[in-house]
mmCIF file of C-alpha atoms in Angstrom:
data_model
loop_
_atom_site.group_PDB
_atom_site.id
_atom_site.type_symbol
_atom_site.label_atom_id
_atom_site.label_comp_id
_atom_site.label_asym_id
_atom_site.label_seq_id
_atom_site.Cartn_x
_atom_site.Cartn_y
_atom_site.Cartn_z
ATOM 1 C CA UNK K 24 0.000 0.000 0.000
ATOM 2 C CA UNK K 25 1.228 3.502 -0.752
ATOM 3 C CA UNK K 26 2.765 6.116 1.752
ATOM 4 C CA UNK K 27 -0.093 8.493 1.428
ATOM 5 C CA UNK K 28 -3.347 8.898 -0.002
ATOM 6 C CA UNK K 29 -2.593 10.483 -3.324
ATOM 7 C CA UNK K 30 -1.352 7.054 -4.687
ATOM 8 C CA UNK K 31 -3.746 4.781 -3.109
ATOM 9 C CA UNK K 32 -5.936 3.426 -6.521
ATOM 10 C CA UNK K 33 -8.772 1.379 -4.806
ATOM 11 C CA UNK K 34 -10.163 0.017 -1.941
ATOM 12 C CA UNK K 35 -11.912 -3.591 -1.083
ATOM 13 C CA UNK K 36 -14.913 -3.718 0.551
ATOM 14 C CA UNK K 37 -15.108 -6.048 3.090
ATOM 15 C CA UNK K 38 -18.982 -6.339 3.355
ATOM 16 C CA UNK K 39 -20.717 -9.617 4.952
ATOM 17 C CA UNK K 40 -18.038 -12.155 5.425
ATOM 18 C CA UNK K 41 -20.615 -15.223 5.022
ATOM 19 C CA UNK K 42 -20.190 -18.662 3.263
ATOM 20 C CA UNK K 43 -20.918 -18.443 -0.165
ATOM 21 C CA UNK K 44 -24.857 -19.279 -0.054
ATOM 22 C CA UNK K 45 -25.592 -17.374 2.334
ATOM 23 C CA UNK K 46 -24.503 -14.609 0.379
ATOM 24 C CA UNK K 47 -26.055 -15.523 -2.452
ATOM 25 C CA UNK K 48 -29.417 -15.477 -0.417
ATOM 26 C CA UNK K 49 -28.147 -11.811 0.783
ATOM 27 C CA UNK K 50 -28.203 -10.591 -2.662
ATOM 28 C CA UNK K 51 -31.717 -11.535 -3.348
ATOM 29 C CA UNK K 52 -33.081 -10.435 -0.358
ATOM 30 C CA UNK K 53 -31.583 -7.128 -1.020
ATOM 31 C CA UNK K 54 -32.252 -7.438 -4.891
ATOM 32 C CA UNK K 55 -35.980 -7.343 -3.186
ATOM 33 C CA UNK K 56 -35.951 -4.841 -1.149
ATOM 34 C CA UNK K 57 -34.544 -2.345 -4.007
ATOM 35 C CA UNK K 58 -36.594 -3.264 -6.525
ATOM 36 C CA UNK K 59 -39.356 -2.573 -4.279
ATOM 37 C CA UNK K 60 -37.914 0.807 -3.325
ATOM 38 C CA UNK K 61 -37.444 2.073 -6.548
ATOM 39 C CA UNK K 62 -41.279 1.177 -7.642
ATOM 40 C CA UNK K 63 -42.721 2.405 -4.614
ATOM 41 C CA UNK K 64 -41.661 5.122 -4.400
ATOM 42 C CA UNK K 65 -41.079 6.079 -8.061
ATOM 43 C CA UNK K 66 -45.152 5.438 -7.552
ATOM 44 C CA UNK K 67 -45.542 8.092 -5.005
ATOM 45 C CA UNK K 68 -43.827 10.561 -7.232
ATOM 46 C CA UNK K 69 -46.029 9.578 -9.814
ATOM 47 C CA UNK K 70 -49.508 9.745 -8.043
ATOM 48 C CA UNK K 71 -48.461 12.976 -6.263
ATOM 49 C CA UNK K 72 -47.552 14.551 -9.555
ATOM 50 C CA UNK K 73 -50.770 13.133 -11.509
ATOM 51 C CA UNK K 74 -53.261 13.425 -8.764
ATOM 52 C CA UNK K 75 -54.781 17.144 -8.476
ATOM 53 C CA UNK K 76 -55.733 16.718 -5.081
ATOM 54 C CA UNK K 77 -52.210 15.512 -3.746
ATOM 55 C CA UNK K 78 -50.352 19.321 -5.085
ATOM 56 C CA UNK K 79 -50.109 20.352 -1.587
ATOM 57 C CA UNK K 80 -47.246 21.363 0.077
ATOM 58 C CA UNK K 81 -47.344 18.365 2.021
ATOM 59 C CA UNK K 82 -47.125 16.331 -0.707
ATOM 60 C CA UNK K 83 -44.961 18.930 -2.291
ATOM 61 C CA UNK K 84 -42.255 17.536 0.087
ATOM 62 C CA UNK K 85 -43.346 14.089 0.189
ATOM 63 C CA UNK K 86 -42.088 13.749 -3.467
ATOM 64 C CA UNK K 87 -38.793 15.101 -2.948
ATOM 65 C CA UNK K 88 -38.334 12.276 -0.066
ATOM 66 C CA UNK K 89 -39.391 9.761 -2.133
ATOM 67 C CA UNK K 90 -36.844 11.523 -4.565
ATOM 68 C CA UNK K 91 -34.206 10.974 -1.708
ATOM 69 C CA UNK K 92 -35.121 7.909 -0.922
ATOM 70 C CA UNK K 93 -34.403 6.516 -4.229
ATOM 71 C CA UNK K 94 -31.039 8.584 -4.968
ATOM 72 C CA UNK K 95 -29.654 7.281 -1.289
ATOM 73 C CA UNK K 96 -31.174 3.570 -1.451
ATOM 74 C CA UNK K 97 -28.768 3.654 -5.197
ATOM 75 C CA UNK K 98 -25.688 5.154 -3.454
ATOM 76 C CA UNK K 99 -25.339 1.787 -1.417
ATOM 77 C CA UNK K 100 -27.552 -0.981 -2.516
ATOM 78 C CA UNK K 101 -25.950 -1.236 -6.100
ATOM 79 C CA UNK K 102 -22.619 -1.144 -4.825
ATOM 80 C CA UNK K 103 -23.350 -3.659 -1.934
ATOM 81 C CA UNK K 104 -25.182 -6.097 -4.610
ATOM 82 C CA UNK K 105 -21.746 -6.573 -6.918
ATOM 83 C CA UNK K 106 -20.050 -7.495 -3.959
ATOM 84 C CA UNK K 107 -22.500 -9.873 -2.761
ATOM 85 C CA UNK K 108 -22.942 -11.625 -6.322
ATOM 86 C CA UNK K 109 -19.253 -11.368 -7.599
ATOM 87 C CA UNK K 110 -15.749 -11.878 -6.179
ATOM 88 C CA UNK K 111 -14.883 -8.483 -7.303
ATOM 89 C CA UNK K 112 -14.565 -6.361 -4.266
ATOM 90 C CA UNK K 113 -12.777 -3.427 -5.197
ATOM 91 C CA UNK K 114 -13.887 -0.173 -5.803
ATOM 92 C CA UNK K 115 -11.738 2.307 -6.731
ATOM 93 C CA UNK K 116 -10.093 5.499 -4.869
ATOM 94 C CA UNK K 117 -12.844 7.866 -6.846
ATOM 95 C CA UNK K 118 -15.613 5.777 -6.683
ATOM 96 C CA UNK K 119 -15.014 5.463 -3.231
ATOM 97 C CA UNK K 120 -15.184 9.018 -2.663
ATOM 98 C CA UNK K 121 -18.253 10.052 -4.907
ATOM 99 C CA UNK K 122 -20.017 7.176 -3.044
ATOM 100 C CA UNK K 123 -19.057 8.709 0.708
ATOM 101 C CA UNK K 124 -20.078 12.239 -0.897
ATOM 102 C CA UNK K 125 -23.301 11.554 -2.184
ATOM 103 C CA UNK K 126 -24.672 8.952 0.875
ATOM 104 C CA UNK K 127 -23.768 12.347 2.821
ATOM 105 C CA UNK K 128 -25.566 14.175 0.566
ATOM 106 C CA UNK K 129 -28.704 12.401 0.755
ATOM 107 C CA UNK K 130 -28.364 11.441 4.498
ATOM 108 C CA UNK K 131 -28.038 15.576 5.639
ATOM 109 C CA UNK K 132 -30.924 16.310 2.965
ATOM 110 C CA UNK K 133 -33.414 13.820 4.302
ATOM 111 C CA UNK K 134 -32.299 15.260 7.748
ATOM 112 C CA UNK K 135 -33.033 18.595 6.717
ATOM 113 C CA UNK K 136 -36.194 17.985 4.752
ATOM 114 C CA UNK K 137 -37.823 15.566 7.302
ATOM 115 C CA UNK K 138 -37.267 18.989 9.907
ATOM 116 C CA UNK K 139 -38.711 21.177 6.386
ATOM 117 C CA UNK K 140 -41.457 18.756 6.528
ATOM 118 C CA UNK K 141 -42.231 19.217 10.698
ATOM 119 C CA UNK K 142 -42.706 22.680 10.200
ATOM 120 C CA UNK K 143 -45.073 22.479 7.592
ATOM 121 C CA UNK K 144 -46.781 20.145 9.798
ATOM 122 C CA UNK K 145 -46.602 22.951 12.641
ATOM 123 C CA UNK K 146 -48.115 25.283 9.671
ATOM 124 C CA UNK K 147 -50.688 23.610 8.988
ATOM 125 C CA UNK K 148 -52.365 22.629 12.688
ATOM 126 C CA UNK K 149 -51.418 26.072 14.732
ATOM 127 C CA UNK K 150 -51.772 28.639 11.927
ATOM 128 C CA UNK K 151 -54.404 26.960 9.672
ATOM 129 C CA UNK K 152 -55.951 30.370 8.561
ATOM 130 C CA UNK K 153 -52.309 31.647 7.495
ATOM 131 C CA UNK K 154 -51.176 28.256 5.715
ATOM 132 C CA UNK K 155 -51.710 28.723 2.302
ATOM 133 C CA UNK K 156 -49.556 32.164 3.000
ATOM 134 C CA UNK K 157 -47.095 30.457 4.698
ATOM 135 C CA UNK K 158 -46.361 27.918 2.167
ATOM 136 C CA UNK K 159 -46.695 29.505 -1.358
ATOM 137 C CA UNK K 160 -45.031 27.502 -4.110
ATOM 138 C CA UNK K 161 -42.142 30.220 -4.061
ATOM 139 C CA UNK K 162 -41.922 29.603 -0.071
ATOM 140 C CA UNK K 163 -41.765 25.792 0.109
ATOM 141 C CA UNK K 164 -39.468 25.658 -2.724
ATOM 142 C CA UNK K 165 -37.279 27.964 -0.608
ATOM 143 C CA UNK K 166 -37.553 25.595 1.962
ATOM 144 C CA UNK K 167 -36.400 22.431 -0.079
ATOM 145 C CA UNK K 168 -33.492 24.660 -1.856
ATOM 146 C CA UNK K 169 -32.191 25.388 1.374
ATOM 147 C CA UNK K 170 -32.191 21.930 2.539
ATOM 148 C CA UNK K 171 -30.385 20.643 -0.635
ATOM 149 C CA UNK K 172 -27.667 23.460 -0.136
ATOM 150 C CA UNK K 173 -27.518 22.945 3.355
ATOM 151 C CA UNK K 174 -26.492 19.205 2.533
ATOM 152 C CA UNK K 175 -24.075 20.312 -0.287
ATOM 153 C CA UNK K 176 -21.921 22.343 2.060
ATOM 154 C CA UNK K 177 -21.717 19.655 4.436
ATOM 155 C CA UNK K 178 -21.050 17.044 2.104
ATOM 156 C CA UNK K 179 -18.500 18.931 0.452
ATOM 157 C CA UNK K 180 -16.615 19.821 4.098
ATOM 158 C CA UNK K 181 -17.232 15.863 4.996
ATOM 159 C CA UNK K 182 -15.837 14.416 2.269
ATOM 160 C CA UNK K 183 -12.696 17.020 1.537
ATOM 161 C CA UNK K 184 -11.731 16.222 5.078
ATOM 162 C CA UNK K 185 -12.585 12.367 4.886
ATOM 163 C CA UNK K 186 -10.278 12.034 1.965
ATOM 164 C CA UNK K 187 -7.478 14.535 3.237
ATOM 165 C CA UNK K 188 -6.402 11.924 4.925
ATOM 166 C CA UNK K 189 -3.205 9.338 4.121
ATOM 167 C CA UNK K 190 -4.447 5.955 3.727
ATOM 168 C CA UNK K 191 -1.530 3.242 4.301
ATOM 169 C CA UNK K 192 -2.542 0.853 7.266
ATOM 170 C CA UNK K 193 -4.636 -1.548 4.671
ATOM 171 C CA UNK K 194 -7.020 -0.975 1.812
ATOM 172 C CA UNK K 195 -9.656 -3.596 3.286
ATOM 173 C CA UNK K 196 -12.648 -1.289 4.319
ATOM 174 C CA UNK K 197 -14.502 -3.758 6.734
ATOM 175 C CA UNK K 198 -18.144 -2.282 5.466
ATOM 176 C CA UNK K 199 -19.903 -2.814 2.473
ATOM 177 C CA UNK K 200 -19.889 0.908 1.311
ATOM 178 C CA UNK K 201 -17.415 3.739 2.189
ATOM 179 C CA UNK K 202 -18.045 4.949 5.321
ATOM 180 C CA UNK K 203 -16.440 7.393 8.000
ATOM 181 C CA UNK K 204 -16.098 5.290 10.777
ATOM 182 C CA UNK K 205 -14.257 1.790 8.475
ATOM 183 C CA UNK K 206 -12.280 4.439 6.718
ATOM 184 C CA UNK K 207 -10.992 6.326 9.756
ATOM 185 C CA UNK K 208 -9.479 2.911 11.129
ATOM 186 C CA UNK K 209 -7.489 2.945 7.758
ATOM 187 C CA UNK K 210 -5.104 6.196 8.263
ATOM 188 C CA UNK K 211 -1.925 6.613 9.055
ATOM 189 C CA UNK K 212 -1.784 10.213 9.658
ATOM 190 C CA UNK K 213 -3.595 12.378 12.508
ATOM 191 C CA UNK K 214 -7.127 12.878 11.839
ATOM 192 C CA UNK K 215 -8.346 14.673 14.996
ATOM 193 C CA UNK K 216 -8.672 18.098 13.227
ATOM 194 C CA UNK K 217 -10.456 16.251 10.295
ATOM 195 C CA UNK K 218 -12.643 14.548 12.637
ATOM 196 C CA UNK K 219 -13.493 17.988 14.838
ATOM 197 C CA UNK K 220 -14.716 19.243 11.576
ATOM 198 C CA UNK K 221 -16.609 16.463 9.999
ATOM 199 C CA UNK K 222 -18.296 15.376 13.713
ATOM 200 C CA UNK K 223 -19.166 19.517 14.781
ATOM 201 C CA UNK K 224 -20.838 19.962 11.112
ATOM 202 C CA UNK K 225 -22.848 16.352 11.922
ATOM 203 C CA UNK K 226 -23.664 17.633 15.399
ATOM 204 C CA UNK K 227 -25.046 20.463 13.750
ATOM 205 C CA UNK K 228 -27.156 19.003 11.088
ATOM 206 C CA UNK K 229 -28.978 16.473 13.301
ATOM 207 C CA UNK K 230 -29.604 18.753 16.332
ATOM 208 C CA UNK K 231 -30.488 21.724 14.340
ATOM 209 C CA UNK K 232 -33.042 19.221 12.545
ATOM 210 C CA UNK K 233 -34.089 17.484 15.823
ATOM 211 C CA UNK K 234 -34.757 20.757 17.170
ATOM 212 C CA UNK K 235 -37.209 22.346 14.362
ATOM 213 C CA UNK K 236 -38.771 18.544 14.902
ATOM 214 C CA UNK K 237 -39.232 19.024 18.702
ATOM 215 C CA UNK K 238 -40.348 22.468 19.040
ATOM 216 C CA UNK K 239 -42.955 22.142 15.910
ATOM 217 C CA UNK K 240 -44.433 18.895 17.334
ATOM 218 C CA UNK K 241 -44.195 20.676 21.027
ATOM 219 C CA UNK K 242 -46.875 23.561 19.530
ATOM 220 C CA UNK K 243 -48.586 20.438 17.742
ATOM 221 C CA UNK K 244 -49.310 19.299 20.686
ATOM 222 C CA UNK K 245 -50.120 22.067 22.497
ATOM 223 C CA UNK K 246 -52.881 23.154 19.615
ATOM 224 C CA UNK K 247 -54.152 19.957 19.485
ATOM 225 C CA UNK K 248 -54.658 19.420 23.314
ATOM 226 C CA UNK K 249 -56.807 22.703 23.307
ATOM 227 C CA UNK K 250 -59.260 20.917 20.562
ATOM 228 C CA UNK K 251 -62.156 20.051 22.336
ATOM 229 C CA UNK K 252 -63.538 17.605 20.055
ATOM 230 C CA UNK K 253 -62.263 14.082 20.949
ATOM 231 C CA UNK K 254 -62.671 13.080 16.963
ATOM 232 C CA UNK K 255 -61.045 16.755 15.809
ATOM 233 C CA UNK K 256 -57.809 15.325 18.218
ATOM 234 C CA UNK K 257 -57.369 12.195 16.543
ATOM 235 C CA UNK K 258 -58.102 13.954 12.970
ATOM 236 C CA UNK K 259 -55.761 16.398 13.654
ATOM 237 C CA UNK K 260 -52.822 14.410 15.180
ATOM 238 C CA UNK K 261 -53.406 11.738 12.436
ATOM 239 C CA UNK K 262 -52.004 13.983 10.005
ATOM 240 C CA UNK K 263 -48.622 13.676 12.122
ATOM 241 C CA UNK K 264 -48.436 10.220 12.591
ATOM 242 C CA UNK K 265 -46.584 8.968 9.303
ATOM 243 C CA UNK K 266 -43.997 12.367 9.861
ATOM 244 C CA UNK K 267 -43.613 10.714 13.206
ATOM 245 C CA UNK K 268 -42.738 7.509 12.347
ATOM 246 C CA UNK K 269 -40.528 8.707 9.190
ATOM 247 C CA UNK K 270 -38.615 10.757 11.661
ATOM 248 C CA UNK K 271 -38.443 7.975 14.718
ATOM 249 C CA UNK K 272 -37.107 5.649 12.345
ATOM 250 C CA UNK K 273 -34.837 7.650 10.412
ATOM 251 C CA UNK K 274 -33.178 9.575 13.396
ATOM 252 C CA UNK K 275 -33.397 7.020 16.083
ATOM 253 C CA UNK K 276 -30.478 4.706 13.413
ATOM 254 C CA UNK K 277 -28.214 7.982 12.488
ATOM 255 C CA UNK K 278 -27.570 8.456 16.797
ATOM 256 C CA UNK K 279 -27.113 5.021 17.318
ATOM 257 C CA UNK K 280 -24.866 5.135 14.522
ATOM 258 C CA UNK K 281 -23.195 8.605 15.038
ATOM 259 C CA UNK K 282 -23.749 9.553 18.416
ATOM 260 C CA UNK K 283 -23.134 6.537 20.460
ATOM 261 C CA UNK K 284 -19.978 6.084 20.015
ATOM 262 C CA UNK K 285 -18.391 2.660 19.668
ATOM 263 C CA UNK K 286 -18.500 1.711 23.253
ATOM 264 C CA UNK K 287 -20.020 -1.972 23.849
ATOM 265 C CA UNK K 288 -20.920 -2.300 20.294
ATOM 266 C CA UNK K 289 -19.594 -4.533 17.625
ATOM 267 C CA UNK K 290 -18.846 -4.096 13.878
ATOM 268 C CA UNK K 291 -21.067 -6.638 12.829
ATOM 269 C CA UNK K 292 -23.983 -4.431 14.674
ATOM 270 C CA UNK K 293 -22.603 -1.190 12.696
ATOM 271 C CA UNK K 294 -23.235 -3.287 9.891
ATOM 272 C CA UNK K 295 -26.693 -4.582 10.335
ATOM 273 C CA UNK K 296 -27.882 -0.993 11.539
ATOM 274 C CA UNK K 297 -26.095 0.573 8.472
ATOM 275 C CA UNK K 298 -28.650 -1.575 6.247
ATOM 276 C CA UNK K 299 -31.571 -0.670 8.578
ATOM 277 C CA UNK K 300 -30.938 3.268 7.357
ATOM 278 C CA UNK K 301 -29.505 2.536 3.664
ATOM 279 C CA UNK K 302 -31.792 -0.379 2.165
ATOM 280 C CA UNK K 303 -35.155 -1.027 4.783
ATOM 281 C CA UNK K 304 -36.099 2.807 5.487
ATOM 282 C CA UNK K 305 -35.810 3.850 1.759
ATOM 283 C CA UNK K 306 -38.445 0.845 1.278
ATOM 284 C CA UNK K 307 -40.512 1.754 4.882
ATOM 285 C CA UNK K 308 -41.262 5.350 4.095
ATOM 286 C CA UNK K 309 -43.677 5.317 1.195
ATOM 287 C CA UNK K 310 -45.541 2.257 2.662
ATOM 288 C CA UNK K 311 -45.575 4.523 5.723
ATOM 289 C CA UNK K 312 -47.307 7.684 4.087
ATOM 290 C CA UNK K 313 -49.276 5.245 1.984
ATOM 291 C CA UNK K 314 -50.882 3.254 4.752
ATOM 292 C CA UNK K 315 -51.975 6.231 7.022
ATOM 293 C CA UNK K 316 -52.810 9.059 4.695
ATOM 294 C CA UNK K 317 -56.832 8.148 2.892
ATOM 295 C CA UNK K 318 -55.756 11.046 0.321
ATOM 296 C CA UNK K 319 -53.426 8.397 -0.936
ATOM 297 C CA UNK K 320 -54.940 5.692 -0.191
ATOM 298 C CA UNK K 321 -58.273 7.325 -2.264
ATOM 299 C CA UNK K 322 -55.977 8.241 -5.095
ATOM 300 C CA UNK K 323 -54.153 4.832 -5.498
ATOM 301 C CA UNK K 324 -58.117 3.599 -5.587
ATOM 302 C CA UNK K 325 -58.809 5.735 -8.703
ATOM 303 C CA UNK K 326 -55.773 4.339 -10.526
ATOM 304 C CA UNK K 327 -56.235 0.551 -9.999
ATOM 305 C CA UNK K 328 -60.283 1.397 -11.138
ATOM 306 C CA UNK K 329 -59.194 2.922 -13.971
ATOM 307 C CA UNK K 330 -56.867 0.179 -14.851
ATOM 308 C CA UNK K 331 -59.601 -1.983 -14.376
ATOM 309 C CA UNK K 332 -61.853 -0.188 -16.837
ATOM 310 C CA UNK K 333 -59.311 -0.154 -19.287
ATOM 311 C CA UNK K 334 -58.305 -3.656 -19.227
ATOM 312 C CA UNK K 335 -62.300 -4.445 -19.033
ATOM 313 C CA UNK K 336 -62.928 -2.437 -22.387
#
């Protein structure tokens, strides 16, 4: 291996270290679970876009997540499906790189948007009057644009100081994608000042975004406890529910993956929580939205009745 990271060509990905059927059963079940992440939520795009009644802002953001979803489920799960089904494990110093930018990318967007997406939910319940003010087209798509450029600085920062670093222990990554934490144990040189940077900018993207969750479901809450109406309190706090869930899910893996720390827990837990976030909440989040929202669930009715027409003529 070279002296420094300028001449380092490619790494190998590790991945799942598992006889050779097993693995081949891991790329299936993955196989799966993309192919049903790209249709779902290529659907939601499409039935938000087609469906008058869906061009809310609410849905407005929906479709970027699904957008997300898609872009950072094929960061990782292409990647992680050649080195399941092949022997070739290598990928190469650039690819590497791109692959660490872009899963940051779409990691501190989704962040970002799911806190975008709180506050419209915070719109909508305490100010319901001043809503449609509050979230013109021209606001909301403020709101994504400075979500997506939020993300671009930090992934940009992230990965100049990720790969800043000299590379010449090994060129095994033991994780199947490039990540901070595998790549860190790989350097040779100091990388506390890199580190600083790269954990201080994540500190600030998650708790800036956990905070805009907290204090817009905190007035939620408050508005909805001064409904009177026990049916207006479920209506109301229905509308939260799949936001809720999105965020629990989505949040509650990037701390335990982040946050934590290392202490007490194994690589080969790293690993399995790393495909919770990359491969099963990509797939989770439309089947989420589509199961508790009826404005979905009525417009996915009009489209398999007019299927049904057609194929019936």
């Amino acid at each position: 291996m070279a002296e420094n990271s300028t001449m380092v060509t490619g790494f190998v990905l590790v991945g799942f270290q598992l006889q050779a059927e097993l693995q081949m059963g891991l790329f299936f079940v993955f196989l799966a679970l993309y192919l049903i992440t790209l249709g779902s939520n290529l659907g939601m795009m499409v039935l938000i876009q087609s469906n008058p009644r869906l061009q809310t802002p609410m849905y407005f953001f929906l479709s970027h997540l699904s957008f997300l979803d898609i872009c950072y489920s094929s960061v990782i799960v292409p990647q992680l499906l050649a080195t399941l089904g092949t022997d070739n494990k290598v990928i190469t110093y650039e690819r590497c790189a791109s692959q660490f930018f872009f899963f940051t990318f779409c990691a501190s967007t989704e962040c970002l948007l799911l806190a975008v997406m709180a506050y419209d939910r915070y719109a909508a319940v305490c100010n319901p009057l001043l809503y449609a003010t509050a979230m013109t087209p021209h606001n909301r798509l403020g709101l994504v644009a400075g979500a997506y450029a939020g993300a671009m600085v930090n992934s940009i920062v992230r990965t100049g100081c990720t790969f800043s670093i000299s590379f010449c222990k090994s060129n095994r990554v033991d994780f199947f994608f490039c990540d901070l934490p595998p790549l860190l144990k790989l350097a040779c040189s100091e990388t506390r000042p890199q580190e600083q940077v790269i954990y201080i900018l994540a500190f600030l993207v998650i708790t800036t975004s956990i905070s805009v969750i907290l204090m817009s479901y905190l007035f939620i809450i408050r508005a909805i406890l001064k409904i009177r109406a026990a049916g207006g309190k479920a209506k109301t706090f229905s509308t939260c529910v799949s936001h809720m869930a999105a965020v629990a899910l989505f949040f509650g893996t990037l701390i335990f993956i982040y946050l934590k720390g290392n202490m007490g827990r194994s690589l080969g837990e790293d690993k399995i929580v790393s495909v919770f976030y990359t491969v099963v909440i990509p797939m989770l989040n439309p089947i989420i939205y589509s199961l508790r929202n009826k404005e979905v669930k009525e417009a996915m009715k009009k489209i398999f009745n007019r299927m049904r027409v057609s194929q019936a003529e």
